[in-house]
């Protein structure tokens, strides 16, 4: 259990491994509010001292509105400098028309949901806004064009508007990225989060949220009447705060802004009553659906006489989509290899100077349809390093109950075998760059599941083999969202989720997020 037996009159010692505990006897007694607050960790107590209205739901939308206006203003100014001869973009009249149309830009962004998604989705980023930004810029340019023509003006010209649209898309995206990073530095961005259900899934979600501080979700604890055995890798302050019937009081006392319902062992009727009760509170509710293992990002929701149905699309892409994906791979890999040629030469020289052995590391991997191929990577370890340790580690990290290393990561420690220059290559992920050759040859794709080693197959469950229905990739869902924060079994599940939710849009978002992930990974290890 997450909480041992304890009388409600006993004082709570925050130094114990479980804090904020409730009595075991059916959780009938309620802990006094002040004592519950004192039982929280220091981070939660600090958040409780925030100003009443200092919350993400107010901070982020206002900041993004300012970012959009600044981005549009910067794009207009740059267009004026570049295209002043084409349509008098910088004339007083045209500037006045632009300023007067700015509220229309904001309204268009509001209608596209570009100010609410950070509250609804914890993992939302600017890359998810790119399509919406493109839409509002196109709409805004048409509004600007219409306003000018209705005023009897022939300016600005088409070329100037085209340049402005391109600059606006880039400027707004950059401004939003900077704005989100600024918001994440504020305590108002953090959301106290409560998890309903302390079973296997609830505790797994708790662990994953801790591994992703960029989501800004501060887990205060669990609500459950009959929790499972506590995971050893949960933070010490994660505990049972009470039974479901006390959830409203807990939300109010701990200023909870988000509740994750992870199908606790409560009867369905009671859970429905609980969620309906929560709907009346000003909080974000996230539901973990049953059969969530089968649900990907492309699931469609429709209804039959008010009953919602989830539609699971076919996992195999159309022939046209596969052709487009291959075209993107060829162009991306070709341009990448040409642009990175000087870096390749520098790395090759450093590897040869650093240790004896070849520049490239070659290994047999499995591509689509489980066909073997040779993958290329820059060598980062000493020659003839034994692979037995990696075999054992794969077997040990298949279970979601697997324990992380001392640094909290699920990553095999091979520091004794890694060369000094190899450590830098791994930290920057530059050792993966030669796989662009594999992409150009057709063995891999820019985005897809990680190509596995043949001996890993013996640990696969039946559904894991779905990952071989698409080209294996240089980057993918696991690399961008979890990396060393997930067990090997969880990484396989994410590969399957990628296959089930594949789309060209998903590939684009993962490609755009990969450099940011590499940057954050390097910053966290330096």
C-alpha positions as MATLAB code, in Angstrom:
seq = 'XXXXXXXXXXXXXXXXXXXXXXXXXXXXXXXXXXXXXXXXXXXXXXXXXXXXXXXXXXXXXXXXXXXXXXXXXXXXXXXXXXXXXXXXXXXXXXXXXXXXXXXXXXXXXXXXXXXXXXXXXXXXXXXXXXXXXXXXXXXXXXXXXXXXXXXXXXXXXXXXXXXXXXXXXXXXXXXXXXXXXXXXXXXXXXXXXXXXXXXXXXXXXXXXXXXXXXXXXXXXXXXXXXXXXXXXXXXXXXXXXXXXXXXXXXXXXXXXXXXXXXXXXXXXXXXXXXXXXXXXXXXXXXXXXXXXXXXXXXXXXXXXXXXXXXXXXXXXXXXXXXXXXXXXXXXXXXXXXXXXXXXXXXXXXXXXXXXXXXXXXXXXXXXXXXXXXXXXXXXXXXXXXXXXXXXXXXXXXXXXXXXXXXXXXXXXXXXXXXXXXXXXXXXXXXXXXXXXXXXXXXXXXXXXXXXXXXXXXXXXXXXXXXXXXXXXXXXXXXXXXXXXXXXXXXXXXXXXXXXXXXXXXXXXXXXXXXXXXXXXXXXXXX';
ca = [
       0.000    0.000    0.000;
       1.065    3.583   -0.465;
       0.166    4.530    3.077;
       0.575    2.438    6.236;
      -1.979    2.355    9.007;
      -2.036    5.541   10.943;
      -4.390    7.223   13.324;
      -5.736   10.585   12.116;
      -4.635   12.138   15.390;
      -0.986   11.220   14.895;
       1.277   14.054   13.764;
       2.658   13.812   10.245;
       6.402   13.687    9.811;
       7.345   15.082    6.379;
      10.715   13.324    6.631;
       9.168    9.868    6.351;
       9.015    8.101    2.999;
       5.242    8.630    2.816;
       3.724   11.975    3.770;
       0.230   13.385    3.947;
      -1.110    9.962    4.936;
      -4.737    9.118    5.754;
      -6.001    6.420    8.093;
      -6.399    2.962    6.587;
      -9.868    2.360    8.013;
     -11.829    3.119    4.850;
     -10.369    6.622    4.811;
     -13.279    7.738    6.892;
     -11.446   10.519    8.714;
     -10.323   13.718    7.017;
      -6.957   15.254    7.714;
      -7.186   18.916    8.793;
      -6.463   21.268    5.911;
      -3.452   22.954    7.476;
      -1.905   19.602    8.346;
      -2.455   18.357    4.795;
      -0.719   21.422    3.350;
       2.213   20.997    5.720;
       2.532   17.372    4.619;
       3.224   18.472    1.030;
       6.717   18.837   -0.397;
       8.366   22.260   -0.481;
       7.609   22.815   -4.165;
       3.877   22.329   -3.650;
       3.826   24.591   -0.589;
       5.604   27.261   -2.617;
       2.982   27.008   -5.360;
       0.227   27.342   -2.780;
       1.650   30.732   -1.833;
       1.068   32.069   -5.356;
      -1.322   34.912   -5.959;
      -4.871   33.716   -6.397;
      -5.053   34.401  -10.146;
      -1.458   33.420  -10.998;
      -2.304   30.337  -13.069;
      -1.426   28.938  -16.491;
      -4.945   29.449  -17.837;
      -4.425   33.221  -17.568;
      -0.657   33.523  -18.042;
      -0.149   31.625  -21.303;
      -3.025   33.018  -23.441;
      -2.140   36.611  -22.572;
       1.546   36.003  -23.263;
       0.790   34.325  -26.589;
      -1.409   37.239  -27.695;
       1.507   39.609  -27.036;
       3.866   37.233  -28.863;
       1.568   37.090  -31.905;
       1.285   40.872  -32.083;
       5.042   41.336  -31.727;
       5.716   38.658  -34.358;
       3.308   40.256  -36.815;
       4.738   43.696  -36.121;
       8.286   42.464  -36.679;
       7.264   40.763  -39.944;
       5.562   43.964  -41.137;
       8.629   46.055  -40.259;
      11.016   43.671  -42.075;
       8.727   43.609  -45.112;
       8.717   47.412  -45.129;
      12.530   47.411  -45.221;
      12.723   44.748  -47.929;
       9.742   45.631  -50.121;
       9.128   49.342  -49.607;
       9.167   49.889  -53.382;
       6.477   47.297  -54.004;
       3.236   48.748  -52.792;
       4.285   51.399  -50.275;
       4.109   48.875  -47.421;
       5.495   51.429  -45.008;
       3.193   54.332  -45.809;
       1.212   55.910  -42.985;
      -2.072   54.787  -44.502;
      -0.978   51.152  -44.902;
       0.422   51.048  -41.362;
      -2.908   52.359  -40.053;
      -4.788   49.676  -42.015;
      -2.438   46.993  -40.630;
      -2.903   48.174  -37.040;
      -6.692   48.288  -37.431;
      -6.756   44.699  -38.726;
      -4.678   43.314  -35.825;
      -7.770   42.443  -33.729;
      -8.926   40.265  -36.640;
      -5.649   38.326  -36.465;
      -6.157   37.693  -32.755;
      -9.786   36.641  -33.268;
      -8.740   34.230  -36.037;
      -6.114   32.695  -33.746;
      -8.708   32.426  -30.989;
     -11.133   30.612  -33.301;
      -8.343   28.196  -34.255;
      -7.806   27.382  -30.572;
      -4.250   28.717  -30.528;
      -4.650   30.239  -27.066;
      -6.328   27.354  -25.200;
      -4.347   24.266  -26.165;
      -1.607   24.795  -23.589;
      -4.257   24.418  -20.909;
      -5.856   21.392  -22.546;
      -2.705   19.485  -23.543;
       0.264   19.271  -21.210;
       2.686   18.373  -24.027;
       1.604   21.131  -26.411;
       4.415   23.035  -28.135;
       4.856   25.591  -30.897;
       5.467   22.860  -33.463;
       1.846   21.798  -32.893;
       0.769   25.361  -33.785;
       2.511   25.546  -37.176;
      -0.533   24.556  -39.228;
      -2.768   26.930  -37.256;
      -0.258   29.774  -37.645;
      -0.197   29.170  -41.399;
      -3.986   29.341  -41.511;
      -4.296   32.594  -39.560;
      -1.523   34.254  -41.594;
      -3.288   33.352  -44.835;
      -6.578   34.644  -43.426;
      -4.886   37.780  -42.110;
      -3.209   38.535  -45.432;
      -6.551   38.254  -47.197;
      -8.114   40.598  -44.630;
      -5.235   43.042  -45.131;
      -5.592   42.824  -48.903;
      -9.362   43.293  -48.740;
      -9.095   46.253  -46.372;
      -6.608   47.960  -48.688;
      -8.660   47.372  -51.832;
     -11.905   48.539  -50.229;
     -10.103   51.764  -49.413;
      -9.396   52.298  -53.101;
      -5.717   51.455  -52.836;
      -3.703   49.147  -55.092;
      -1.030   48.744  -52.433;
       0.429   46.649  -50.987;
       1.374   44.517  -53.962;
       1.146   40.727  -54.238;
       4.907   40.228  -53.926;
       5.066   42.325  -50.783;
       2.151   40.399  -49.258;
       3.828   37.085  -50.098;
       7.054   38.159  -48.414;
       5.077   39.418  -45.425;
       3.189   36.101  -45.119;
       6.417   34.073  -45.144;
       8.074   36.352  -42.575;
       4.934   36.391  -40.412;
       4.791   32.584  -40.190;
       8.434   32.445  -39.094;
       8.259   35.455  -36.757;
       5.077   34.346  -34.998;
       6.431   30.805  -34.525;
       9.690   32.106  -33.052;
       7.864   34.619  -30.841;
       5.563   31.873  -29.539;
       8.530   29.622  -28.769;
      10.236   32.391  -26.787;
       6.963   33.265  -25.037;
       6.355   29.648  -23.972;
       9.906   29.305  -22.664;
       9.413   32.510  -20.669;
       6.105   31.245  -19.249;
       7.721   27.997  -18.126;
      10.120   29.984  -15.962;
       7.174   31.402  -14.017;
       5.608   29.699  -11.019;
       2.204   30.541  -12.484;
       2.845   28.025  -15.282;
       3.014   25.104  -12.855;
      -0.228   23.198  -12.300;
      -0.901   21.222   -9.151;
      -2.066   17.867  -10.488;
      -4.052   15.135   -8.751;
      -4.207   11.556  -10.036;
      -7.377    9.553   -9.434;
      -6.349    5.918   -9.220;
      -3.156    4.587   -7.671;
      -3.104    1.368   -9.649;
      -0.438    0.338  -12.137;
      -1.474    2.925  -14.751;
      -1.978    5.780  -12.284;
       1.437    5.284  -10.708;
       3.049    4.911  -14.143;
       1.558    8.257  -15.206;
       2.865    9.820  -12.006;
       6.380    8.611  -12.755;
       6.228    9.842  -16.349;
       5.019   13.306  -15.299;
       7.947   13.619  -12.904;
      10.324   12.798  -15.776;
       8.882   15.643  -17.883;
       9.170   18.884  -15.896;
       8.638   20.801  -19.156;
       4.946   19.874  -18.919;
       4.668   22.036  -15.815;
       2.570   19.465  -13.912;
       3.311   19.202  -10.189;
       1.796   15.933   -8.954;
       0.539   16.432   -5.385;
      -0.576   12.836   -4.856;
      -3.229   10.213   -5.521;
      -6.867    9.713   -4.683;
      -7.829    6.058   -4.276;
      -9.644    3.817   -1.851;
      -7.743    0.647   -2.680;
      -4.274    1.461   -4.067;
      -1.800   -1.057   -5.375;
       1.689   -1.677   -4.047;
       3.745    1.492   -4.286;
       6.302    1.718   -7.099;
       9.818    2.029   -5.764;
      10.733    4.753   -8.276;
       8.007    7.199   -7.217;
       9.152   10.344   -5.380;
       8.841   10.099   -1.618;
       6.106   12.743   -1.349;
       3.740   10.877   -3.695;
       1.105    9.288   -1.516;
      -2.597    8.657   -1.019;
      -4.349   11.892   -0.059;
      -7.767   10.384    0.531;
     -10.664    8.407   -0.945;
     -12.722    9.661   -3.928;
     -15.454   11.161   -1.741;
     -12.938   13.681   -0.328;
     -11.646   14.799   -3.728;
     -13.442   18.160   -3.788;
     -11.922   19.193   -0.453;
      -8.479   18.051   -1.573;
      -8.743   20.042   -4.819;
      -9.685   23.194   -2.939;
      -7.071   22.791   -0.202;
      -4.203   22.100   -2.623;
      -5.286   24.504   -5.382;
      -5.422   21.644   -7.891;
      -5.799   22.769  -11.515;
      -5.629   19.406  -13.289;
      -7.042   15.980  -12.428;
      -5.922   12.839  -14.258;
      -8.451   10.000  -14.003;
      -6.588    6.706  -14.460;
      -9.520    4.252  -14.078;
      -9.235    3.463  -10.379;
     -10.721    0.222   -9.003;
     -13.994    1.980   -8.295;
     -17.345    0.853   -9.747;
     -18.142    2.502  -13.084;
     -21.234    4.224  -11.668;
     -19.166    5.804   -8.888;
     -16.504    6.972  -11.344;
     -19.160    8.573  -13.565;
     -20.585   10.396  -10.559;
     -17.105   11.527   -9.554;
     -16.193   12.888  -13.011;
     -19.557   14.656  -13.340;
     -18.897   16.251   -9.973;
     -15.459   17.402  -11.147;
     -16.917   18.917  -14.328;
     -18.476   21.622  -12.206;
     -15.069   22.785  -10.954;
     -12.715   25.181  -12.812;
     -10.133   22.460  -13.502;
      -8.765   20.562  -16.492;
      -9.777   16.879  -16.468;
      -7.690   14.299  -18.336;
      -9.153   10.813  -18.779;
      -6.987    7.786  -19.482;
      -9.264    5.713  -21.752;
      -9.566    1.997  -21.293;
      -7.832    0.094  -24.096;
      -5.542    3.118  -24.346;
      -2.844    0.802  -25.739;
      -4.798    0.673  -29.018;
      -5.519    4.389  -29.334;
      -3.163    6.554  -31.394;
      -3.064   10.310  -32.114;
      -5.125    9.921  -35.304;
      -8.140    8.452  -33.539;
     -11.351   10.075  -34.770;
     -14.284   10.869  -32.506;
     -17.843   10.797  -33.817;
     -21.224   10.011  -32.307;
     -24.316    7.939  -32.952;
     -27.350    9.541  -31.295;
     -25.178   11.086  -28.608;
     -22.992    8.026  -27.955;
     -19.344    8.910  -28.769;
     -17.361    6.363  -30.752;
     -13.602    6.276  -31.266;
     -12.611    5.370  -34.796;
      -9.280    3.561  -35.189;
      -7.941    4.336  -38.692;
      -6.024    1.714  -40.710;
      -2.335    1.705  -39.828;
      -1.050    1.217  -43.374;
      -0.391    4.472  -45.212;
      -1.628    5.041  -48.758;
       0.761    4.619  -51.650;
       0.777    8.365  -52.307;
       1.685    9.131  -48.699;
       4.529    6.597  -48.815;
       5.877    8.214  -51.992;
       5.783   11.674  -50.387;
       7.484   10.340  -47.245;
      10.251    8.759  -49.333;
      10.680   11.995  -51.280;
      11.107   13.940  -48.035;
      13.656   11.357  -46.860;
      15.751   11.596  -50.033;
      15.749   15.400  -50.092;
      16.344   15.732  -46.345;
      19.154   13.148  -46.235;
      20.812   14.522  -49.385;
      20.782   18.107  -48.157;
      21.879   17.003  -44.682;
      24.862   15.012  -45.925;
      26.000   17.862  -48.177;
      25.638   20.499  -45.476;
      27.253   18.370  -42.753;
      30.228   17.163  -44.803;
      32.721   19.455  -42.962;
      31.366   18.271  -39.601;
      31.707   14.640  -40.713;
      35.357   15.244  -41.635;
      36.073   16.918  -38.277;
      34.442   14.089  -36.316;
      36.306   11.436  -38.328;
      39.671   13.061  -37.557;
      38.845   13.421  -33.845;
      37.781    9.774  -33.560;
      41.012    8.539  -35.135;
      43.088   10.768  -32.858;
      41.097    9.788  -29.766;
      41.374    5.984  -29.913;
      42.507    3.121  -32.110;
      39.921    1.646  -34.454;
      37.665    2.520  -37.371;
      35.758    5.783  -37.667;
      32.430    4.103  -38.342;
      30.578    1.620  -36.157;
      28.623   -0.920  -38.195;
      25.911   -3.144  -36.764;
      23.219   -5.411  -38.166;
      19.743   -4.021  -37.520;
      16.231   -4.801  -38.731;
      14.361   -2.493  -41.086;
      10.770   -2.609  -42.375;
       9.388   -6.140  -42.852;
      12.139   -7.365  -40.492;
      14.800   -7.398  -43.217;
      18.413   -7.089  -42.062;
      20.660   -4.177  -43.003;
      23.870   -2.587  -41.755;
      23.447    0.639  -39.814;
      26.189    3.285  -39.739;
      27.127    5.338  -36.690;
      30.220    7.189  -35.573;
      32.180    4.958  -33.218;
      31.895    6.105  -29.600;
      33.222    3.055  -27.732;
      36.452    1.084  -27.636;
      36.818   -1.643  -30.239;
      35.516   -5.134  -29.352;
      33.262   -3.947  -26.517;
      31.235   -6.919  -25.268;
      27.512   -6.703  -26.102;
      26.491   -9.050  -23.270;
      25.819   -6.115  -20.941;
      23.398   -4.609  -23.462;
      21.594   -7.947  -23.871;
      21.111   -8.198  -20.115;
      19.946   -4.594  -19.862;
      17.294   -5.069  -22.578;
      15.910   -8.080  -20.721;
      15.903   -6.197  -17.403;
      14.059   -3.130  -18.734;
      11.207   -4.809  -20.589;
       8.913   -4.580  -17.567;
       7.265   -1.247  -16.630;
       8.340   -2.064  -13.054;
      12.003   -1.922  -14.059;
      14.151    0.309  -11.891;
      16.026    3.307  -13.258;
      19.712    3.966  -12.711;
      20.967    6.093   -9.863;
      20.543    9.187  -12.049;
      16.874    8.365  -12.618;
      17.395    7.388  -16.286;
      16.761    4.119  -18.103;
      20.062    4.035  -19.872;
      22.840    1.470  -19.759;
      25.923    2.906  -18.072;
      28.863    2.026  -20.320;
      31.125    4.903  -19.309;
      34.079    2.554  -18.946;
      33.840    1.595  -22.635;
      32.965    5.018  -24.095;
      35.869    7.085  -25.388;
      36.406   10.669  -24.260;
      35.350   12.108  -27.631;
      32.589    9.511  -27.808;
      30.970   11.027  -24.717;
      30.635   14.347  -26.549;
      29.219   12.605  -29.613;
      26.611   10.822  -27.521;
      25.689   13.948  -25.608;
      25.061   15.845  -28.852;
      23.594   12.800  -30.693;
      26.081   13.507  -33.503;
      27.030    9.824  -33.464;
      23.663    9.140  -35.162;
      24.341   11.423  -38.169;
      25.858    8.737  -40.458;
      22.439    7.099  -40.472;
      21.577    9.737  -43.079;
      23.474    7.399  -45.430;
      21.036    4.623  -44.479;
      18.142    6.998  -45.148;
      19.480    7.887  -48.589;
      19.969    4.181  -49.392;
      16.376    3.410  -48.429;
      17.190    1.282  -45.373;
      15.704    3.859  -43.015;
      13.521    6.960  -42.927;
      14.112   10.299  -41.257;
      11.236    9.534  -38.855;
      10.124    6.127  -37.623;
      10.651    3.480  -34.941;
      14.220    2.908  -33.778;
      15.802    0.070  -35.830;
      16.260   -2.817  -33.419;
      19.018   -5.406  -33.035;
      17.942   -8.951  -33.990;
      18.525  -10.404  -30.500;
      15.989   -7.950  -29.052;
      13.136   -9.751  -30.828;
      12.927  -12.506  -28.226;
      11.610   -9.948  -25.721;
       8.839   -8.626  -28.025;
       5.186   -9.152  -27.315;
       2.915   -9.886  -30.230;
       1.745   -6.305  -30.826;
       5.325   -4.978  -30.850;
       5.879   -6.510  -34.307;
       3.545   -3.841  -35.748;
       6.510   -1.480  -35.692;
       8.017   -3.273  -38.693;
       5.126   -2.251  -40.966;
       6.786    1.164  -41.556;
      10.384    2.232  -42.315;
      12.574    2.450  -39.235;
      13.723    5.962  -38.423;
      16.571    8.229  -37.423;
      14.261    9.979  -34.967;
      10.788    9.176  -33.715;
       8.167    9.423  -31.032;
      10.290    7.701  -28.383;
      13.375    9.831  -29.069;
      11.408   13.091  -28.913;
       9.041   12.426  -26.007;
      10.836   10.079  -23.631;
      14.392    9.104  -24.611;
      16.133    7.680  -21.508;
      13.095    8.356  -19.295;
      11.291    5.203  -20.499;
      11.958    1.504  -20.071;
      12.751   -0.542  -23.143;
       9.256   -2.049  -23.083;
       7.700    1.431  -22.952;
       9.843    2.564  -25.893;
       8.482   -0.350  -27.946;
       4.936    0.686  -27.023;
       5.690    4.226  -28.214;
       7.001    2.848  -31.511;
       3.721    0.973  -31.962;
       1.789    4.140  -31.057;
       3.716    5.998  -33.778;
       2.772    3.349  -36.347;
      -0.903    3.474  -35.385;
      -1.004    7.259  -35.491;
       1.293    7.859  -38.445;
       0.721   10.855  -40.689;
       2.922   13.251  -42.641;
       1.938   15.946  -40.157;
       3.171   13.806  -37.255;
       6.490   13.259  -39.052;
       6.851   17.008  -39.572;
       6.175   17.771  -35.912;
       8.672   15.148  -34.742;
      11.329   16.486  -37.129;
      10.812   20.028  -35.860;
      10.968   18.920  -32.224;
      14.096   16.767  -32.577;
      16.676   19.633  -32.544;
      14.996   21.104  -29.452;
      15.079   17.707  -27.750;
      18.791   17.305  -28.527;
      19.477   20.817  -27.195;
      17.582   20.180  -23.948;
      19.257   16.798  -23.553;
      22.705   18.330  -23.964;
      21.903   21.176  -21.557;
      20.671   18.722  -18.907;
      23.890   16.679  -19.092;
      26.391   19.551  -19.000;
];
